Short mmCIF file of C-alpha atoms in Angstrom, two decimals:
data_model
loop_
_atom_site.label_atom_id
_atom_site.label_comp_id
_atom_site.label_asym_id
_atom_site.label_seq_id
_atom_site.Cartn_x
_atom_site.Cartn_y
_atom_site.Cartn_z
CA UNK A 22 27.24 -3.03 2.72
CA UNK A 23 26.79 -3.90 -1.07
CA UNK A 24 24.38 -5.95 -3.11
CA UNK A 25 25.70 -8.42 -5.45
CA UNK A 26 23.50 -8.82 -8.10
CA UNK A 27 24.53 -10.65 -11.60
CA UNK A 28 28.73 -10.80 -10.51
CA UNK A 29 27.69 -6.51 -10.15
CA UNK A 30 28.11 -4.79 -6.95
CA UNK A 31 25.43 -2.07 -6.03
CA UNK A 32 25.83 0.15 -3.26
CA UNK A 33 23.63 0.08 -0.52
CA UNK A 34 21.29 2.97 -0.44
CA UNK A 35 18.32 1.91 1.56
CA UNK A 36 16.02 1.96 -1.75
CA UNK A 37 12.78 4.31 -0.73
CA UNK A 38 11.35 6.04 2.32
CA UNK A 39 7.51 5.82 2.98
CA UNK A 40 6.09 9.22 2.87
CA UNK A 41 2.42 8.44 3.22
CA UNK A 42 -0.78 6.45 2.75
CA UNK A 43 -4.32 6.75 2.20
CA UNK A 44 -6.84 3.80 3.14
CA UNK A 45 -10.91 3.42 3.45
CA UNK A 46 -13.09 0.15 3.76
CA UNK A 47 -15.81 2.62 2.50
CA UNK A 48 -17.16 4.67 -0.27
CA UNK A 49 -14.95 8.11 -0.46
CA UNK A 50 -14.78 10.36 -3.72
CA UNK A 51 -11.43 12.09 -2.91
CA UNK A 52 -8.43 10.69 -1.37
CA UNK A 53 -5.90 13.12 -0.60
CA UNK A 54 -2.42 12.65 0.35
CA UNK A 55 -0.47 15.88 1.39
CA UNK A 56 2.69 17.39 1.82
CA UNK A 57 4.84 14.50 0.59
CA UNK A 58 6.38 15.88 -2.15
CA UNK A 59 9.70 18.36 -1.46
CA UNK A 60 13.10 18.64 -3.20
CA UNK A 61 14.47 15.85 -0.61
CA UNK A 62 13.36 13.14 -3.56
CA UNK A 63 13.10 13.54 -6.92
CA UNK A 64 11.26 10.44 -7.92
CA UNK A 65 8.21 8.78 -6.37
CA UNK A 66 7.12 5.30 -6.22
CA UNK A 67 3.12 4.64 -5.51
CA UNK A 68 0.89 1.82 -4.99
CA UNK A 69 -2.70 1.90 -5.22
CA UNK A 70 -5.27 -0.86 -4.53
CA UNK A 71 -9.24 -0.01 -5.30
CA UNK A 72 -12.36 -1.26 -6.43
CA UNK A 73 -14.44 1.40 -8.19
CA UNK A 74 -18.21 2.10 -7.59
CA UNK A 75 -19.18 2.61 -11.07
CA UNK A 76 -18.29 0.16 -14.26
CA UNK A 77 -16.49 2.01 -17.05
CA UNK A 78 -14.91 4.07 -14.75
CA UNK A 79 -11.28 4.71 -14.23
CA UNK A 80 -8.97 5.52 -11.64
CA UNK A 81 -7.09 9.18 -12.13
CA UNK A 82 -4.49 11.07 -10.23
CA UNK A 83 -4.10 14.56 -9.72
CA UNK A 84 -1.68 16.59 -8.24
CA UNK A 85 -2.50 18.65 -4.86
CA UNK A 86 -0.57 22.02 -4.09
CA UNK A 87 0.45 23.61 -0.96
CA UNK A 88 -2.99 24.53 0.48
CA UNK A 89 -4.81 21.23 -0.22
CA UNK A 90 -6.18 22.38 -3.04
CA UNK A 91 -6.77 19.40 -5.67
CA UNK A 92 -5.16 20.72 -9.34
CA UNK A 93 -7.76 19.28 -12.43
CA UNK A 94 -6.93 22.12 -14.88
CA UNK A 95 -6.89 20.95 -18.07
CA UNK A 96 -2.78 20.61 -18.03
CA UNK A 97 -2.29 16.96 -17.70
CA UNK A 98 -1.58 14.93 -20.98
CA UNK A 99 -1.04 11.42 -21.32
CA UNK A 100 -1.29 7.84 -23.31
CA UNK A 101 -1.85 4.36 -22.31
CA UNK A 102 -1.75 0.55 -23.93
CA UNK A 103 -2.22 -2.63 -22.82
CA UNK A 104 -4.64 -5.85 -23.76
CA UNK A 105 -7.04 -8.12 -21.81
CA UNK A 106 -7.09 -11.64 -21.81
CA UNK A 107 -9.05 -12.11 -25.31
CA UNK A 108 -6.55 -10.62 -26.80
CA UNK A 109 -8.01 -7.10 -27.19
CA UNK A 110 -6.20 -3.76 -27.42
CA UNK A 111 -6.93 -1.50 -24.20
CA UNK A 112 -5.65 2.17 -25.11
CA UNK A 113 -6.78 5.73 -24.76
CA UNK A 114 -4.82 8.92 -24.82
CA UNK A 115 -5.84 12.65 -23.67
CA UNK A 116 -4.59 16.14 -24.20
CA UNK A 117 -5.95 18.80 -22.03
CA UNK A 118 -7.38 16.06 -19.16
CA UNK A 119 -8.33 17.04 -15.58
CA UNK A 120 -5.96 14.91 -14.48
CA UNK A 121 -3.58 10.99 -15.44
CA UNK A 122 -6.66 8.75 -16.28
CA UNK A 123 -5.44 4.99 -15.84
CA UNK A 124 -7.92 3.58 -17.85
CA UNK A 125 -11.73 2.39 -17.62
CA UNK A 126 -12.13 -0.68 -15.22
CA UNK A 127 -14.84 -3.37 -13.95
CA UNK A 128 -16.96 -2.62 -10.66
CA UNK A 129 -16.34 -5.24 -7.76
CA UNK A 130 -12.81 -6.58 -9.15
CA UNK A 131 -9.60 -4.55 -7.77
CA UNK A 132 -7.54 -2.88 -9.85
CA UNK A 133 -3.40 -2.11 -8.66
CA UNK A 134 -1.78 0.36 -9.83
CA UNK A 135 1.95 0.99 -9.89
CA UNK A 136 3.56 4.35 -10.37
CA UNK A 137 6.21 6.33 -10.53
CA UNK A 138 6.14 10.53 -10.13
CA UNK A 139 9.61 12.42 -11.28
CA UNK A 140 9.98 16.12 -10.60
CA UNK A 141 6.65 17.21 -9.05
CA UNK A 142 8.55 20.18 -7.56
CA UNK A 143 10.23 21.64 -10.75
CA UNK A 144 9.40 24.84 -10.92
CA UNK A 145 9.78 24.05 -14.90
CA UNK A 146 6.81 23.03 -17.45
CA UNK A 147 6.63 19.52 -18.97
CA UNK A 148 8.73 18.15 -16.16
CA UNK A 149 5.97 17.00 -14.02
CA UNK A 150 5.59 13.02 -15.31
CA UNK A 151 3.91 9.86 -14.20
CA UNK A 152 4.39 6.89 -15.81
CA UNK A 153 2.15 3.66 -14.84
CA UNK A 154 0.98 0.03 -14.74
CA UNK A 155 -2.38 -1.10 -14.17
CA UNK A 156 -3.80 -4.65 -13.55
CA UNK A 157 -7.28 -5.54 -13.40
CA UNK A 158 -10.76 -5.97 -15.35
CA UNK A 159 -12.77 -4.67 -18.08
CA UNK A 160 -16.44 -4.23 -17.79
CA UNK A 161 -16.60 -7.72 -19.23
CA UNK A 162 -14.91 -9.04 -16.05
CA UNK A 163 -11.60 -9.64 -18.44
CA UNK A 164 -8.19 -9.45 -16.83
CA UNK A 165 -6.05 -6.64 -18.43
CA UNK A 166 -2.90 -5.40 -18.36
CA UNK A 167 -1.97 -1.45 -19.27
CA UNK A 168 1.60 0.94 -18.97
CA UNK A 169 1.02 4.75 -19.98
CA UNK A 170 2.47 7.55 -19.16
CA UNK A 171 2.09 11.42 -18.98
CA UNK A 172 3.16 14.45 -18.33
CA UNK A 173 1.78 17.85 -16.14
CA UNK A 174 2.05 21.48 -18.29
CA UNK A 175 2.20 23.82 -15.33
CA UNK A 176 5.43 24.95 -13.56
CA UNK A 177 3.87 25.23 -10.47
CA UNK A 178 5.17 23.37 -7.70
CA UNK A 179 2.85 20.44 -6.33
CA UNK A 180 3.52 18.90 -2.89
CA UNK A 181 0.64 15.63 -2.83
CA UNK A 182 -1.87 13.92 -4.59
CA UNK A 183 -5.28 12.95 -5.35
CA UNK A 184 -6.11 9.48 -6.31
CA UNK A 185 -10.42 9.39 -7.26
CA UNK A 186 -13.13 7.35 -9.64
CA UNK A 187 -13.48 9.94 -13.10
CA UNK A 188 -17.73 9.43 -11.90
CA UNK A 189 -18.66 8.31 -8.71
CA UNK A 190 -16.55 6.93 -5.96
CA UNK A 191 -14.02 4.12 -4.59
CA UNK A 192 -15.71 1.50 -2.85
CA UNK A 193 -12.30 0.81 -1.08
CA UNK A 194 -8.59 1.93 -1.77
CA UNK A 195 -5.49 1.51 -0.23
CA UNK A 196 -2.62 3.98 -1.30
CA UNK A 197 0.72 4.64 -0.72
CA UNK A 198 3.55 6.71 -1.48
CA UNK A 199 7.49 6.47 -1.33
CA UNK A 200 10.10 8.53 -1.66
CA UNK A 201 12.94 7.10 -4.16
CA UNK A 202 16.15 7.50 -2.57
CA UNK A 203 19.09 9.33 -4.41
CA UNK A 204 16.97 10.09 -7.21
CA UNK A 205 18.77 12.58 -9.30
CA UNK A 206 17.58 15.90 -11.35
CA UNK A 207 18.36 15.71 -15.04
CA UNK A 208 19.54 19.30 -15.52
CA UNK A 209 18.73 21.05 -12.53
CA UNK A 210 15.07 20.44 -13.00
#
């Protein structure tokens, strides 16, 4: 079976396979996913849906290693841009973070997240990268956009996530992570 797309034909590969999820109607400060990562996928989609306890906060993700053990070394470095709806610029950048901050948000307004992870198991530094979109609100209650991206330092190979408030905890989240079929290395990475 094929998809015709455009007068194109795409083959059929079943797209992505759900590899786990994280939910709470209630205040939790980390939210751990395990054991999803392996060398069967490359690439990882994710989808997160919370509403922060604290203003000025921000969503961040963190890889997890074999033992449960949540990685914030200092080894994550990343940028993000976007604007809200007055037509402000909504950026920040880190070098050296505990882990991929998605950007300061609103309390009691949700904020979705969409993701993608490449190469979490590379034994290889710098190939570890997340790149993101965010929607949601500023402290002011406006309705923002942001994409950023990042990359992980350490070679080490990671096998989940953590998805946690920077101070304080998610009211509520929903997470969950898939598995992009026939997603390819770039060099053996």
């Amino acid at each position: 079976m094929a998809l015709i797309q455009n007068a194109k034909t795409f083959p059929d590969v079943n797209g992505m396979t759900k590899l786990g999820s994280s939910h709470s109607s209630s205040a939790t400060g980390t939210n751990i996913i395990n054991n999803i990562f392996s060398d069967t996928f490359n690439s990882y989609f994710f989808h997160l849906e919370c509403l922060l306890a604290t203003s000025g906060q921000q969503p961040i993700m963190q890889f997890v290693d074999s033992g449960g053990n949540i990685i914030s070394a200092g080894n994550y470095y990343y940028a993000y841009e976007g604007r809200d709806q007055g037509s402000n610029d909504e950026s920040g950048a880190e070098a050296g973070a505990s882990g991929f901050k998605f950007g300061p948000t609103g309390n009691g307004r949700v904020v979705t997240v969409h993701g993608f992870i490449s190469s979490p198991t590379s034994g290889n530094d710098n190939a570890k990268k997340c790149t993101w979109i965010v929607a949601g609100f500023d402290a002011s209650n406006n309705a923002l956009w942001r994409s950023g991206a990042g990359f992980y330092t350490a070679s080490a190979d990671y096998t989940g996530i953590n998805i946690m408030s920077t101070s304080g905890n998610l009211s509520q989240h929903a997470l969950q992570v898939y598995g992009i079929r026939e997603s390819l290395k770039m060099g053996g990475y």
